[in-house]
Short mmCIF file of C-alpha atoms in Angstrom, two decimals:
data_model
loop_
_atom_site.label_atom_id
_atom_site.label_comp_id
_atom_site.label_asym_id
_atom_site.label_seq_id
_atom_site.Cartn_x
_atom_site.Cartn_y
_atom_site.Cartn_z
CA UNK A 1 239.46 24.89 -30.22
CA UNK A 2 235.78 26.02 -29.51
CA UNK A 3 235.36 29.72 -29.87
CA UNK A 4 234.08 29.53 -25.97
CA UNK A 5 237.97 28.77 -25.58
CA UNK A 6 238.76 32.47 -24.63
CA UNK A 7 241.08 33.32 -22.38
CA UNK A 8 242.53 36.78 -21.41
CA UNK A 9 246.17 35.72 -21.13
CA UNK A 10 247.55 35.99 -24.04
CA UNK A 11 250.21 33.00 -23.69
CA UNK A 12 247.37 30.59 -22.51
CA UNK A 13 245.22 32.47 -25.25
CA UNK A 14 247.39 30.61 -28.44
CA UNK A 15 247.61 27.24 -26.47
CA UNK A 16 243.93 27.41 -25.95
CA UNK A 17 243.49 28.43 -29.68
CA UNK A 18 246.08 25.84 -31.06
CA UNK A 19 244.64 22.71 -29.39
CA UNK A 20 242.82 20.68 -30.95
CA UNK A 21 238.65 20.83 -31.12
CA UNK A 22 237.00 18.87 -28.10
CA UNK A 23 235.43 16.38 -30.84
CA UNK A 24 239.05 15.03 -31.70
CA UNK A 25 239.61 14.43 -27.92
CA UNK A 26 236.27 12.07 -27.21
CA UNK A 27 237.56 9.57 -25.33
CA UNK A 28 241.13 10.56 -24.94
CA UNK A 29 242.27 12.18 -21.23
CA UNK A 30 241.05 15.66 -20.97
CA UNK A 31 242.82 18.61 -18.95
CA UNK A 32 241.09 19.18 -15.53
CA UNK A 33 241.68 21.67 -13.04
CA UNK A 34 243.09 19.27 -10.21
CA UNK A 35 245.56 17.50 -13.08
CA UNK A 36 247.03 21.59 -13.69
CA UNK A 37 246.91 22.33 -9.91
CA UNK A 38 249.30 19.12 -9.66
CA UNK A 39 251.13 19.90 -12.44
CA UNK A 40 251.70 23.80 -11.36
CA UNK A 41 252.91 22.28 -8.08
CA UNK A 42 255.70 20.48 -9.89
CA UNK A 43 256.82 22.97 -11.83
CA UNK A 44 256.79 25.55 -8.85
CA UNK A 45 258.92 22.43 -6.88
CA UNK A 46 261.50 22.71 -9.58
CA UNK A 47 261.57 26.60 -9.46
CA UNK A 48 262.36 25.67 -5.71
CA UNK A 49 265.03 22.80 -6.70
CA UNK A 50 267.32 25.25 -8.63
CA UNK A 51 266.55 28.64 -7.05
CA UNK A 52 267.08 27.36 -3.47
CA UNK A 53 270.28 25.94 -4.92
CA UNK A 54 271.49 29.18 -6.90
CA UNK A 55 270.22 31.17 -3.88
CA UNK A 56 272.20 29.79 -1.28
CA UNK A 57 275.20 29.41 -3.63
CA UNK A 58 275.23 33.26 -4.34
CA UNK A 59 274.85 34.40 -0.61
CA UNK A 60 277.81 31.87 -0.17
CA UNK A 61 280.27 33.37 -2.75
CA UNK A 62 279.19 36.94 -1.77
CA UNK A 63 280.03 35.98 1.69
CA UNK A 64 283.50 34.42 0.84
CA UNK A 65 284.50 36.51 -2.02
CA UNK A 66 286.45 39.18 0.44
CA UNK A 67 287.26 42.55 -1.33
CA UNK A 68 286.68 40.79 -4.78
CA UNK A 69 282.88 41.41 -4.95
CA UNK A 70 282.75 42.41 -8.18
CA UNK A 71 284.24 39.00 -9.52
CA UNK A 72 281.51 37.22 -7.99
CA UNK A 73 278.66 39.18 -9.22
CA UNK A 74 279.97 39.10 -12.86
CA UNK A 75 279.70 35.76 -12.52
CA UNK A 76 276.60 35.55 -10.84
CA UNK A 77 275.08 37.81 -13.33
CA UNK A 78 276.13 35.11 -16.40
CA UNK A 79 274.52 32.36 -14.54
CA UNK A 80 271.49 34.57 -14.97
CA UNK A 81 271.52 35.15 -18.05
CA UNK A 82 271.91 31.70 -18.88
CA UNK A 83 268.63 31.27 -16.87
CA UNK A 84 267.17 33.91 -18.47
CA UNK A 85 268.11 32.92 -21.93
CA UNK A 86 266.81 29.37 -21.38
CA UNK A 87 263.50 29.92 -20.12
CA UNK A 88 263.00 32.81 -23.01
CA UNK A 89 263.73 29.30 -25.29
CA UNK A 90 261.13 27.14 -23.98
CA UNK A 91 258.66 29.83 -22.96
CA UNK A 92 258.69 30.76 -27.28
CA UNK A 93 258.99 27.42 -27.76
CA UNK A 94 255.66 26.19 -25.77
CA UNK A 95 254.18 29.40 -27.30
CA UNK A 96 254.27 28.05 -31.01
CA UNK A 97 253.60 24.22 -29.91
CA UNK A 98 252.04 24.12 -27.01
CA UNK A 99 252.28 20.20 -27.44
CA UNK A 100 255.90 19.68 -26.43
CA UNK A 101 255.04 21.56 -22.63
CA UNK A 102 255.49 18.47 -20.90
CA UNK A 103 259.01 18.81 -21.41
CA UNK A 104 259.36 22.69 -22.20
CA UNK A 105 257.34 23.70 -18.67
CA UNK A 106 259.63 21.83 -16.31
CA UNK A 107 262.76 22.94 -18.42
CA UNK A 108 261.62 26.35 -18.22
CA UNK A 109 261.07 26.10 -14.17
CA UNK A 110 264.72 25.03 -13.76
CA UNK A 111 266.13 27.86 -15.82
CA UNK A 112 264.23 30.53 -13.98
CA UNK A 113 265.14 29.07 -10.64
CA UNK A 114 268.03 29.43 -11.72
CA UNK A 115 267.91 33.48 -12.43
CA UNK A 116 265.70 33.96 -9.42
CA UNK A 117 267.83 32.38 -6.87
CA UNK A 118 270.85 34.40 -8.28
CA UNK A 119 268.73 37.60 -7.98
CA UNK A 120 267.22 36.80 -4.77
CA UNK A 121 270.59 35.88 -2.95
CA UNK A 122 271.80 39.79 -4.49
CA UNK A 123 268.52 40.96 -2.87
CA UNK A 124 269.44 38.75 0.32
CA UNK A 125 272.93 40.30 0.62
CA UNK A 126 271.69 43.91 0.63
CA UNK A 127 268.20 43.20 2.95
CA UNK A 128 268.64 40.20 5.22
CA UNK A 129 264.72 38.86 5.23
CA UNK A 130 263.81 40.01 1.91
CA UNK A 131 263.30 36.93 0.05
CA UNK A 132 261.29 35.49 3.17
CA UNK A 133 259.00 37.68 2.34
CA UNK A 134 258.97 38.21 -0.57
CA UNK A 135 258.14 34.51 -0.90
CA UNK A 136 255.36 34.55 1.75
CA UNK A 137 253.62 37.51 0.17
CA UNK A 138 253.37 36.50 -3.31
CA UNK A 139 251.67 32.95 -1.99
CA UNK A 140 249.79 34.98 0.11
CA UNK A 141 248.51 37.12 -2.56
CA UNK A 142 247.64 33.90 -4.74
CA UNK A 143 245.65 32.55 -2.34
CA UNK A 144 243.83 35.46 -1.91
CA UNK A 145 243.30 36.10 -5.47
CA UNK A 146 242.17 32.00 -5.92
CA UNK A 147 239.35 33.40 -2.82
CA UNK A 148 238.16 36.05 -4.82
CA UNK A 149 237.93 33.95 -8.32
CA UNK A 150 236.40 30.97 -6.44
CA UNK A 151 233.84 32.73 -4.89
CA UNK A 152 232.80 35.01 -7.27
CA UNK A 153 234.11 38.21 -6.10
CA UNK A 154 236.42 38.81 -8.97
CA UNK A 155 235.62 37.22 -12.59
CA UNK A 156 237.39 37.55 -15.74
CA UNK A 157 234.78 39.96 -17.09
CA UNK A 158 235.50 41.75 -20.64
CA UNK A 159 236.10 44.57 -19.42
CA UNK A 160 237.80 43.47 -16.67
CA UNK A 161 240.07 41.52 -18.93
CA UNK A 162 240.38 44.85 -21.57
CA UNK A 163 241.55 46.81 -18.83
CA UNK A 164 244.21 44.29 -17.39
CA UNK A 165 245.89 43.26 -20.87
CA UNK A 166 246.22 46.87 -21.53
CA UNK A 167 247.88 47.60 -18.79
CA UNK A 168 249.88 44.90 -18.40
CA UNK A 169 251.10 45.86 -22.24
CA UNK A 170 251.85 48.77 -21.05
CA UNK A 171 254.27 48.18 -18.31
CA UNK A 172 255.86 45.42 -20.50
CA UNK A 173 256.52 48.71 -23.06
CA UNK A 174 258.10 50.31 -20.46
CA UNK A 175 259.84 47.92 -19.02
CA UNK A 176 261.13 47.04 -22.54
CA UNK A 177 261.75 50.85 -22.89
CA UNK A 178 264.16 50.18 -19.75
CA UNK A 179 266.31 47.63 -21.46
CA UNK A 180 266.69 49.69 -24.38
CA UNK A 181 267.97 52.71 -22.69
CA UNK A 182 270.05 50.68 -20.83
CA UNK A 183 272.21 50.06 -23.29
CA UNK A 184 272.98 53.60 -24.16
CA UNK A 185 273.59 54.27 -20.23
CA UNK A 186 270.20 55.60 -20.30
CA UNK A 187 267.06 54.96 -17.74
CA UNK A 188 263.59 56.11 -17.15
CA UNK A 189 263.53 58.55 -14.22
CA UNK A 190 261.95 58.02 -11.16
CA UNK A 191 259.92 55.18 -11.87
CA UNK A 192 262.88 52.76 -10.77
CA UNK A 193 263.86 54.59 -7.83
CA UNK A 194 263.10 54.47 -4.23
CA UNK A 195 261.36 57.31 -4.00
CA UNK A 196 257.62 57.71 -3.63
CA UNK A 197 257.16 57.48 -7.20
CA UNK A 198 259.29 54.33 -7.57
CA UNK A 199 257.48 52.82 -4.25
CA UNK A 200 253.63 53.93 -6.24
CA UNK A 201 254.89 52.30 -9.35
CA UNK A 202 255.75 48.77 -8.01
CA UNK A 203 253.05 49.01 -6.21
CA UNK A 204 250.44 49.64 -9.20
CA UNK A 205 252.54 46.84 -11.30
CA UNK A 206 251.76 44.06 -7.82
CA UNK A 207 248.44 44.97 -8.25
CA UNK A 208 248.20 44.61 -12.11
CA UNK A 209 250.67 41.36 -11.71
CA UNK A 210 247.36 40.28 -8.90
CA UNK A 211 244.88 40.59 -10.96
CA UNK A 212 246.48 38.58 -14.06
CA UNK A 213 245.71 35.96 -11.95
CA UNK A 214 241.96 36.02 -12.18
CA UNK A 215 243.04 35.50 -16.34
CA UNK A 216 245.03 32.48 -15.63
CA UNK A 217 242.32 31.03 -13.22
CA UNK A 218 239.66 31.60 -16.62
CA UNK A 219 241.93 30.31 -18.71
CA UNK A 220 242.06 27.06 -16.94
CA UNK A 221 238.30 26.63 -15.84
CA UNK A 222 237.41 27.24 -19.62
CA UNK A 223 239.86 24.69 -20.93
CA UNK A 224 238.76 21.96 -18.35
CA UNK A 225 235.17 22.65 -19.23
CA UNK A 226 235.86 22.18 -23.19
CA UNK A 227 237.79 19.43 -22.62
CA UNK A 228 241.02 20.92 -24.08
CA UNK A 229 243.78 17.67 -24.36
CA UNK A 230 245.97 16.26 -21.48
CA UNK A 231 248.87 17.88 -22.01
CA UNK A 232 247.55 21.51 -21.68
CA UNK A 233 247.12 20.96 -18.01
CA UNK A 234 251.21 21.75 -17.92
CA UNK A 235 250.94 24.33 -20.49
CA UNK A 236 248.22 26.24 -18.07
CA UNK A 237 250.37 25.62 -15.54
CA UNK A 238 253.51 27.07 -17.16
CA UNK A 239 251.18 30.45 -17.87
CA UNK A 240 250.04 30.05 -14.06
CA UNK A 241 254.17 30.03 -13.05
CA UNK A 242 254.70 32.73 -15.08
CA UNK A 243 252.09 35.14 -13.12
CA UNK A 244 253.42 33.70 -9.75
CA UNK A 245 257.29 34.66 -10.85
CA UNK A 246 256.32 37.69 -12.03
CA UNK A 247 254.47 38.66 -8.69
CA UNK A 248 257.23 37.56 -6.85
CA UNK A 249 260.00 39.57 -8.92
CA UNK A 250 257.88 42.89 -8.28
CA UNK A 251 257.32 42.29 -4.53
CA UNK A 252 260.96 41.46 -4.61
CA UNK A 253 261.08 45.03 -6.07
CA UNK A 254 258.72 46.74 -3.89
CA UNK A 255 260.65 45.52 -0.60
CA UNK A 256 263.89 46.75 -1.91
CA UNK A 257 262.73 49.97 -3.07
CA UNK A 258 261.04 50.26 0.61
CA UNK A 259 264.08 48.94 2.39
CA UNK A 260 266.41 51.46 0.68
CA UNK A 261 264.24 54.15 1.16
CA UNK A 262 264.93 54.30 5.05
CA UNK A 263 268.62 54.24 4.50
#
C-alpha cells in the first residue's frame, strides 16, 4: 500500500499495510467511506443479534435460578469465554489476512455479542438501567467524536496519534498485568475499585477509548482516498467495532463502579 496509507490504529495499520498498491486495484471496486459505514452497521446489527439474545437469556436464568446462583453464572461465564475465545480467533485471524474479513468481521460480531450480552445481563442483575445506558452513552460519544473529526476540531495529528497509542499501550499492559495476577489470586489495588481512584481511572481509559476513534475515522478516510480494495471496507469496520465495544465495556465499567459506590 502507498506509504500515505498511515493509520494510527495499529489493527487497521497492518490491513492498510498488507493490501495491495492502488495500481493493482485500477478498475476493480475500491473501499469508500459510505460502503464501511454500511458495513460497520452490519456488523454492529449482529453484535445486537447475539448480545440481545445472550442478554436477555442471562437476566432470565439469574431470575429463575432460585438459591442456585452460582450454577448459573458458571455457566454463564463459559458461554463467555467461548465468545471471547472466538472473536480472539478471527480478530488474529483478520490481523494476518486481512482478505478473509468478509467472513472473519461478522463471525467476530456474533462471538462478542455473545460475551457482551452475558456480561451486560450480570451488570443488569446488580444495576437495573445500566446497560440502557451504557448503550446510549457510548453512541452518544461516537457521534460526538464523528462531530469533532468531521469538522475539523479533532484530527489524527502525529502527535496526537503518539500520545493516544501510548497510552492506550499502556492500559492494555495493565490490564494484561490484571489477568496475570489474577491467576495467582492477585490484583492491582485501587485502580479496579469503586473508589475515587477506580471512578478517575475508568474515566481516563473512556476518554483514551474516545479519542481512538479519531484513529479509526483516519484510518478509513486515508484508505478510501488511496483506493485501498473492496473488501477492506469490513476490515475498517471490524477495527471501527472494536473501538465502539471497547467504549462500551468501560462505560459499562464506569457506571458500575459509580453505582456501587453509593451503596
Amino acid at each position: 500500500m502507498n506509504d500515505t496509507m498511515r493509520s494510527g490504529n495499529p489493527v487497521l495499520a497492518q490491513g492498510l499495510h498488507s493490501a495491495p498498491a492502488l495500481g493493482q486495484w485500477s478498475g476493480a471496486a475500491t473501499m469508500s467511506v459510505s460502503g464501511t459505514a454500511l458495513k460497520t452497521l452490519i456488523l454492529l446489527g449482529l453484535v445486537l443479534l447475539t448480545g440481545g439474545c445472550s442478554f436477555f437469556q442471562t437476566l432470565d436464568a439469574l431470575r429463575g435460578s432460585g438459591g442456585d446462583i452460582g450454577e448459573t453464572l458458571q455457566r454463564v461465564s463459559m458461554l463467555a469465554m467461548v465468545g471471547m475465545v472466538g472473536g480472539l480467533v478471527t480478530c488474529f485471524a483478520m490481523y494476518f489476512v486481512p482478505s478473509w474479513s468478509p467472513v472473519a468481521a461478522p463471525v467476530y460480531a456474533l462471538c462478542k455479542g455473545l460475551a457482551l450480552g452475558l456480561i451486560s445481563g450480570l451488570a443488569e442483575a446488580r444495576f437495573q438501567g445500566i446497560v440502557a445506558q451504557a448503550v446510549l452513552l457510548s453512541l452518544a460519544v461516537l457521534g460526538l467524536m464523528l462531530f469533532l473529526y468531521t469538522n475539523g476540531t479533532l484530527r489524527a495529528t502525529p502527535a496526537l496519534t503518539k500520545g493516544i497509542m501510548v497510552a492506550t499501550l499502556a492500559v492494555f499492559a495493565v490490564y494484561m498485568a490484571t489477568m496475570v495476577m489474577g491467576l495467582f489470586g492477585m490484583r492491582i489495588p485501587y485502580i479496579h475499585e469503586s473508589g475515587p481512584i477506580g471512578i478517575g481511572f475508568s474515566l481516563f481509559v473512556v476518554g483514551l477509548a474516545a479519542f481512538n476513534f479519531i484513529l479509526d475515522f483516519d484510518s478509513i478516510e486515508q484508505g478510501a482516498q488511496a483506493g485501498a480494495p473492496k473488501y477492506m471496507e469490513w476490515y475498517c469496520g471490524f477495527g471501527l467495532l472494536v473501538t465502539l465495544l471497547w467504549l462500551y465495556v468501560e462505560i459499562l465499567r464506569l457506571l458500575m463502579k459509580i453505582n456501587s459506590s453509593r451503596d
